């Protein structure tokens, strides 16, 4: 079982690209506003409301937890996701998030004309489209006429693996590099990141969230394990944690699985 010192060292090694730190930072509306202004290229953008770790379900009851949900001054709904591991079909993940979020924020009985605009921003530590670009905008296009279809859904993919010297690339360096800060360009992001990495109070808050996740995973695992078999469910939870970037020792503590099993996932 990891000691408190080892857990603190793990927490201080996290950056905004990691789920745990990003979700804690996304509790601050000013942080969401600062990074959205850079990603969307809109220095006047205003975030009127935000929520991190937003849990919504589809009609079949399948849950999806959004890393951050923001509402802008012009009434757009924005889901920001961070992802370190390229180990899933992330395009379908974005499609699913967009559909569930759209259904969640649309008022019953409204005409489709009034379905709110939704924007999904996917920040990754890898180049999903292999184009060596820091930013990708995905649009629907009529193949026969090359007409761009505007249906209220915007998909933006941020690639933190490319440094082209742009302001976005500088922001992504703060997101991905340990002890990288840029107070001049990103004062809010830098200050909140430093608070969680350097201040004792910041690591305590992240540790509390980590313990909360641990309890939720165990509770959910026990509930589903009755149907699927406890070991299989623990392996699934361990796989989910590995995708989030958690260390094997921490996963072993939470799931009770051996390090050998976890390393083999």
Tab-separated table of C-alpha atoms in Angstrom:
chain	number	residue	atom	x	y	z
A	1	UNK	CA	0.000	0.000	0.000
A	2	UNK	CA	1.487	3.412	-0.957
A	3	UNK	CA	2.480	5.619	1.944
A	4	UNK	CA	1.195	9.184	2.296
A	5	UNK	CA	4.594	10.437	1.107
A	6	UNK	CA	4.427	8.257	-2.005
A	7	UNK	CA	0.872	9.392	-2.681
A	8	UNK	CA	1.884	13.044	-2.268
A	9	UNK	CA	4.769	12.525	-4.704
A	10	UNK	CA	2.349	10.977	-7.176
A	11	UNK	CA	-0.095	13.870	-6.845
A	12	UNK	CA	2.659	16.461	-7.281
A	13	UNK	CA	3.709	14.688	-10.475
A	14	UNK	CA	0.322	15.333	-12.075
A	15	UNK	CA	-0.357	18.064	-14.629
A	16	UNK	CA	-3.537	19.545	-16.161
A	17	UNK	CA	-3.485	16.854	-18.875
A	18	UNK	CA	-4.235	14.323	-16.110
A	19	UNK	CA	-7.901	13.708	-15.269
A	20	UNK	CA	-7.528	14.296	-11.553
A	21	UNK	CA	-5.736	17.639	-11.743
A	22	UNK	CA	-7.786	18.908	-14.680
A	23	UNK	CA	-11.076	18.237	-12.947
A	24	UNK	CA	-9.909	20.004	-9.800
A	25	UNK	CA	-8.678	22.992	-11.817
A	26	UNK	CA	-11.920	23.039	-13.827
A	27	UNK	CA	-13.805	23.834	-10.628
A	28	UNK	CA	-12.545	27.382	-11.228
A	29	UNK	CA	-14.545	29.262	-13.849
A	30	UNK	CA	-11.623	31.600	-14.534
A	31	UNK	CA	-9.435	28.653	-15.543
A	32	UNK	CA	-12.036	27.362	-18.007
A	33	UNK	CA	-12.454	30.840	-19.430
A	34	UNK	CA	-8.715	31.380	-19.894
A	35	UNK	CA	-8.059	28.150	-21.768
A	36	UNK	CA	-11.213	28.421	-23.894
A	37	UNK	CA	-10.205	31.892	-25.034
A	38	UNK	CA	-6.959	30.434	-26.356
A	39	UNK	CA	-8.397	27.273	-27.908
A	40	UNK	CA	-11.348	29.037	-29.561
A	41	UNK	CA	-9.355	32.151	-30.476
A	42	UNK	CA	-11.855	34.433	-28.784
A	43	UNK	CA	-10.346	36.888	-26.303
A	44	UNK	CA	-13.817	38.165	-25.358
A	45	UNK	CA	-15.308	34.769	-24.517
A	46	UNK	CA	-17.119	34.653	-21.180
A	47	UNK	CA	-17.914	31.512	-19.194
A	48	UNK	CA	-21.144	32.076	-17.277
A	49	UNK	CA	-21.311	28.640	-15.652
A	50	UNK	CA	-19.089	25.593	-15.294
A	51	UNK	CA	-19.174	22.173	-13.727
A	52	UNK	CA	-16.423	19.560	-13.465
A	53	UNK	CA	-16.962	15.782	-13.382
A	54	UNK	CA	-20.478	16.266	-14.742
A	55	UNK	CA	-22.318	12.919	-14.652
A	56	UNK	CA	-25.111	12.352	-17.217
A	57	UNK	CA	-26.902	9.243	-18.486
A	58	UNK	CA	-28.519	8.206	-21.743
A	59	UNK	CA	-31.979	6.621	-22.020
A	60	UNK	CA	-30.541	3.150	-21.372
A	61	UNK	CA	-28.918	4.383	-18.161
A	62	UNK	CA	-25.318	4.284	-19.366
A	63	UNK	CA	-23.391	6.976	-17.544
A	64	UNK	CA	-20.754	9.302	-18.961
A	65	UNK	CA	-18.705	11.615	-16.784
A	66	UNK	CA	-17.617	14.781	-18.565
A	67	UNK	CA	-14.305	16.224	-17.407
A	68	UNK	CA	-15.766	19.737	-17.584
A	69	UNK	CA	-18.969	21.316	-18.849
A	70	UNK	CA	-19.078	25.065	-19.505
A	71	UNK	CA	-21.759	27.451	-20.659
A	72	UNK	CA	-20.625	30.580	-22.509
A	73	UNK	CA	-22.164	34.013	-22.634
A	74	UNK	CA	-23.634	33.264	-26.063
A	75	UNK	CA	-25.320	30.138	-24.630
A	76	UNK	CA	-23.051	27.502	-26.098
A	77	UNK	CA	-22.493	24.299	-24.143
A	78	UNK	CA	-18.850	23.216	-24.174
A	79	UNK	CA	-17.494	19.889	-23.004
A	80	UNK	CA	-13.726	19.856	-22.414
A	81	UNK	CA	-12.038	16.451	-22.232
A	82	UNK	CA	-8.396	15.592	-21.527
A	83	UNK	CA	-6.833	12.296	-22.572
A	84	UNK	CA	-3.294	10.951	-22.149
A	85	UNK	CA	-3.623	7.433	-23.577
A	86	UNK	CA	-4.378	6.654	-27.217
A	87	UNK	CA	-6.068	3.350	-26.425
A	88	UNK	CA	-9.670	3.705	-27.537
A	89	UNK	CA	-11.843	5.007	-30.381
A	90	UNK	CA	-11.823	8.629	-29.260
A	91	UNK	CA	-13.801	9.849	-32.275
A	92	UNK	CA	-16.724	7.705	-31.172
A	93	UNK	CA	-16.169	8.866	-27.612
A	94	UNK	CA	-16.567	12.481	-28.759
A	95	UNK	CA	-19.649	11.562	-30.782
A	96	UNK	CA	-21.195	9.838	-27.760
A	97	UNK	CA	-20.424	12.708	-25.384
A	98	UNK	CA	-21.928	15.195	-27.819
A	99	UNK	CA	-25.149	13.218	-28.241
A	100	UNK	CA	-25.686	12.644	-24.509
A	101	UNK	CA	-24.863	16.255	-23.644
A	102	UNK	CA	-27.213	17.539	-26.356
A	103	UNK	CA	-30.074	15.403	-25.070
A	104	UNK	CA	-29.332	16.488	-21.500
A	105	UNK	CA	-29.416	20.246	-22.143
A	106	UNK	CA	-32.368	20.290	-24.582
A	107	UNK	CA	-35.730	21.217	-23.089
A	108	UNK	CA	-38.571	18.786	-23.642
A	109	UNK	CA	-41.093	19.818	-26.280
A	110	UNK	CA	-38.810	22.334	-27.969
A	111	UNK	CA	-38.557	22.411	-31.753
A	112	UNK	CA	-35.239	21.196	-33.123
A	113	UNK	CA	-34.501	24.751	-34.207
A	114	UNK	CA	-33.938	25.548	-30.535
A	115	UNK	CA	-31.614	22.651	-29.726
A	116	UNK	CA	-28.592	24.332	-28.061
A	117	UNK	CA	-25.245	24.480	-29.824
A	118	UNK	CA	-22.709	22.036	-28.392
A	119	UNK	CA	-18.930	22.147	-28.703
A	120	UNK	CA	-16.658	19.246	-27.755
A	121	UNK	CA	-13.010	20.104	-27.137
A	122	UNK	CA	-10.754	17.061	-26.934
A	123	UNK	CA	-7.267	17.777	-25.552
A	124	UNK	CA	-4.864	14.881	-26.043
A	125	UNK	CA	-1.241	14.083	-25.324
A	126	UNK	CA	-0.986	12.483	-28.789
A	127	UNK	CA	-1.615	13.457	-32.413
A	128	UNK	CA	-4.954	11.763	-33.131
A	129	UNK	CA	-4.985	12.675	-36.855
A	130	UNK	CA	-1.224	12.339	-37.502
A	131	UNK	CA	-1.148	15.712	-39.257
A	132	UNK	CA	1.570	17.273	-37.097
A	133	UNK	CA	-0.754	20.166	-36.287
A	134	UNK	CA	-1.619	21.590	-32.863
A	135	UNK	CA	-5.312	22.056	-33.649
A	136	UNK	CA	-7.922	20.238	-35.738
A	137	UNK	CA	-11.498	21.362	-36.498
A	138	UNK	CA	-13.817	18.587	-37.681
A	139	UNK	CA	-16.821	19.557	-39.783
A	140	UNK	CA	-19.593	17.714	-41.609
A	141	UNK	CA	-19.284	18.062	-45.382
A	142	UNK	CA	-21.562	17.039	-48.245
A	143	UNK	CA	-19.165	14.958	-50.331
A	144	UNK	CA	-20.836	15.699	-53.650
A	145	UNK	CA	-20.884	19.486	-53.280
A	146	UNK	CA	-18.238	20.088	-50.570
A	147	UNK	CA	-20.871	22.120	-48.734
A	148	UNK	CA	-20.130	22.488	-45.006
A	149	UNK	CA	-23.106	21.580	-42.831
A	150	UNK	CA	-23.746	23.710	-39.762
A	151	UNK	CA	-25.883	21.688	-37.374
A	152	UNK	CA	-24.815	23.290	-34.098
A	153	UNK	CA	-22.138	20.712	-33.249
A	154	UNK	CA	-18.488	21.771	-33.159
A	155	UNK	CA	-15.628	19.301	-32.682
A	156	UNK	CA	-12.174	20.636	-31.864
A	157	UNK	CA	-9.150	18.451	-31.218
A	158	UNK	CA	-6.106	19.916	-29.481
A	159	UNK	CA	-2.822	18.083	-29.996
A	160	UNK	CA	-0.376	18.844	-27.194
A	161	UNK	CA	2.376	16.761	-28.827
A	162	UNK	CA	3.251	19.484	-31.365
A	163	UNK	CA	5.065	22.691	-30.456
A	164	UNK	CA	4.786	25.226	-33.276
A	165	UNK	CA	5.558	28.221	-31.049
A	166	UNK	CA	1.930	29.371	-31.007
A	167	UNK	CA	0.099	30.580	-27.920
A	168	UNK	CA	-1.864	27.326	-27.920
A	169	UNK	CA	1.367	25.311	-27.927
A	170	UNK	CA	2.633	27.376	-24.998
A	171	UNK	CA	-0.580	26.603	-23.118
A	172	UNK	CA	-0.191	22.899	-23.858
A	173	UNK	CA	3.333	22.992	-22.444
A	174	UNK	CA	1.839	24.163	-19.156
A	175	UNK	CA	-0.707	21.354	-19.483
A	176	UNK	CA	1.784	18.555	-20.064
A	177	UNK	CA	5.178	19.499	-18.636
A	178	UNK	CA	5.988	19.086	-14.975
A	179	UNK	CA	6.808	22.426	-13.292
A	180	UNK	CA	6.155	24.384	-16.515
A	181	UNK	CA	4.386	27.698	-15.917
A	182	UNK	CA	3.670	30.815	-17.962
A	183	UNK	CA	2.412	33.607	-15.731
A	184	UNK	CA	2.626	36.202	-18.504
A	185	UNK	CA	0.292	34.468	-20.966
A	186	UNK	CA	-1.717	32.192	-18.659
A	187	UNK	CA	-1.747	33.687	-15.161
A	188	UNK	CA	-4.831	31.824	-13.955
A	189	UNK	CA	-3.777	28.420	-15.268
A	190	UNK	CA	-0.251	28.824	-13.906
A	191	UNK	CA	-1.398	29.994	-10.487
A	192	UNK	CA	-3.965	27.208	-9.980
A	193	UNK	CA	-1.567	24.550	-11.261
A	194	UNK	CA	1.131	25.745	-8.867
A	195	UNK	CA	-1.369	25.764	-6.024
A	196	UNK	CA	-2.252	22.102	-6.521
A	197	UNK	CA	1.318	20.958	-7.161
A	198	UNK	CA	3.229	22.950	-4.562
A	199	UNK	CA	0.868	23.846	-1.740
A	200	UNK	CA	0.068	21.280	0.919
A	201	UNK	CA	-3.578	22.314	0.781
A	202	UNK	CA	-3.710	21.650	-2.946
A	203	UNK	CA	-2.402	18.107	-2.677
A	204	UNK	CA	-4.789	17.447	0.207
A	205	UNK	CA	-7.743	18.484	-1.970
A	206	UNK	CA	-6.580	16.225	-4.808
A	207	UNK	CA	-6.010	13.383	-2.371
A	208	UNK	CA	-9.545	13.828	-1.032
A	209	UNK	CA	-10.872	13.588	-4.592
A	210	UNK	CA	-8.710	10.527	-5.225
A	211	UNK	CA	-10.125	8.861	-2.101
A	212	UNK	CA	-13.649	9.783	-3.221
A	213	UNK	CA	-13.023	8.184	-6.623
A	214	UNK	CA	-11.618	5.141	-4.823
A	215	UNK	CA	-14.788	4.744	-2.755
A	216	UNK	CA	-16.993	5.234	-5.834
A	217	UNK	CA	-15.016	2.697	-7.864
A	218	UNK	CA	-15.163	0.130	-5.061
A	219	UNK	CA	-18.885	0.702	-4.494
A	220	UNK	CA	-19.664	0.515	-8.195
A	221	UNK	CA	-17.389	-2.478	-8.600
A	222	UNK	CA	-19.048	-4.365	-5.758
A	223	UNK	CA	-22.492	-3.641	-7.195
A	224	UNK	CA	-21.625	-4.715	-10.710
A	225	UNK	CA	-19.355	-7.489	-9.483
A	226	UNK	CA	-22.338	-9.353	-8.085
A	227	UNK	CA	-23.511	-9.749	-11.668
A	228	UNK	CA	-20.209	-10.047	-13.545
A	229	UNK	CA	-17.900	-11.639	-10.992
A	230	UNK	CA	-15.790	-9.593	-8.603
A	231	UNK	CA	-12.392	-10.309	-10.190
A	232	UNK	CA	-13.548	-9.445	-13.700
A	233	UNK	CA	-15.043	-6.202	-12.418
A	234	UNK	CA	-11.845	-5.320	-10.547
A	235	UNK	CA	-9.870	-5.892	-13.743
A	236	UNK	CA	-12.214	-3.562	-15.624
A	237	UNK	CA	-11.818	-0.885	-12.937
A	238	UNK	CA	-8.030	-1.357	-13.039
A	239	UNK	CA	-8.092	-0.926	-16.822
A	240	UNK	CA	-10.097	2.285	-16.498
A	241	UNK	CA	-7.594	3.600	-13.943
A	242	UNK	CA	-4.631	2.767	-16.189
A	243	UNK	CA	-6.270	4.754	-18.972
A	244	UNK	CA	-6.451	7.706	-16.578
A	245	UNK	CA	-2.698	7.419	-15.926
A	246	UNK	CA	-2.732	6.095	-12.371
A	247	UNK	CA	0.346	4.210	-11.176
A	248	UNK	CA	0.212	0.433	-10.768
A	249	UNK	CA	0.874	0.640	-7.020
A	250	UNK	CA	-2.143	2.897	-6.492
A	251	UNK	CA	-4.361	0.688	-8.651
A	252	UNK	CA	-3.276	-2.343	-6.643
A	253	UNK	CA	-4.213	-0.589	-3.397
A	254	UNK	CA	-7.665	0.344	-4.663
A	255	UNK	CA	-8.605	-2.892	-6.445
A	256	UNK	CA	-6.738	-5.495	-4.400
A	257	UNK	CA	-5.332	-7.010	-7.600
A	258	UNK	CA	-1.697	-8.070	-7.792
A	259	UNK	CA	0.837	-5.852	-9.549
A	260	UNK	CA	1.498	-8.707	-11.980
A	261	UNK	CA	-2.146	-8.703	-13.118
A	262	UNK	CA	-2.217	-4.915	-13.395
A	263	UNK	CA	1.050	-4.756	-15.364
A	264	UNK	CA	-0.378	-7.274	-17.834
A	265	UNK	CA	-3.408	-5.106	-18.672
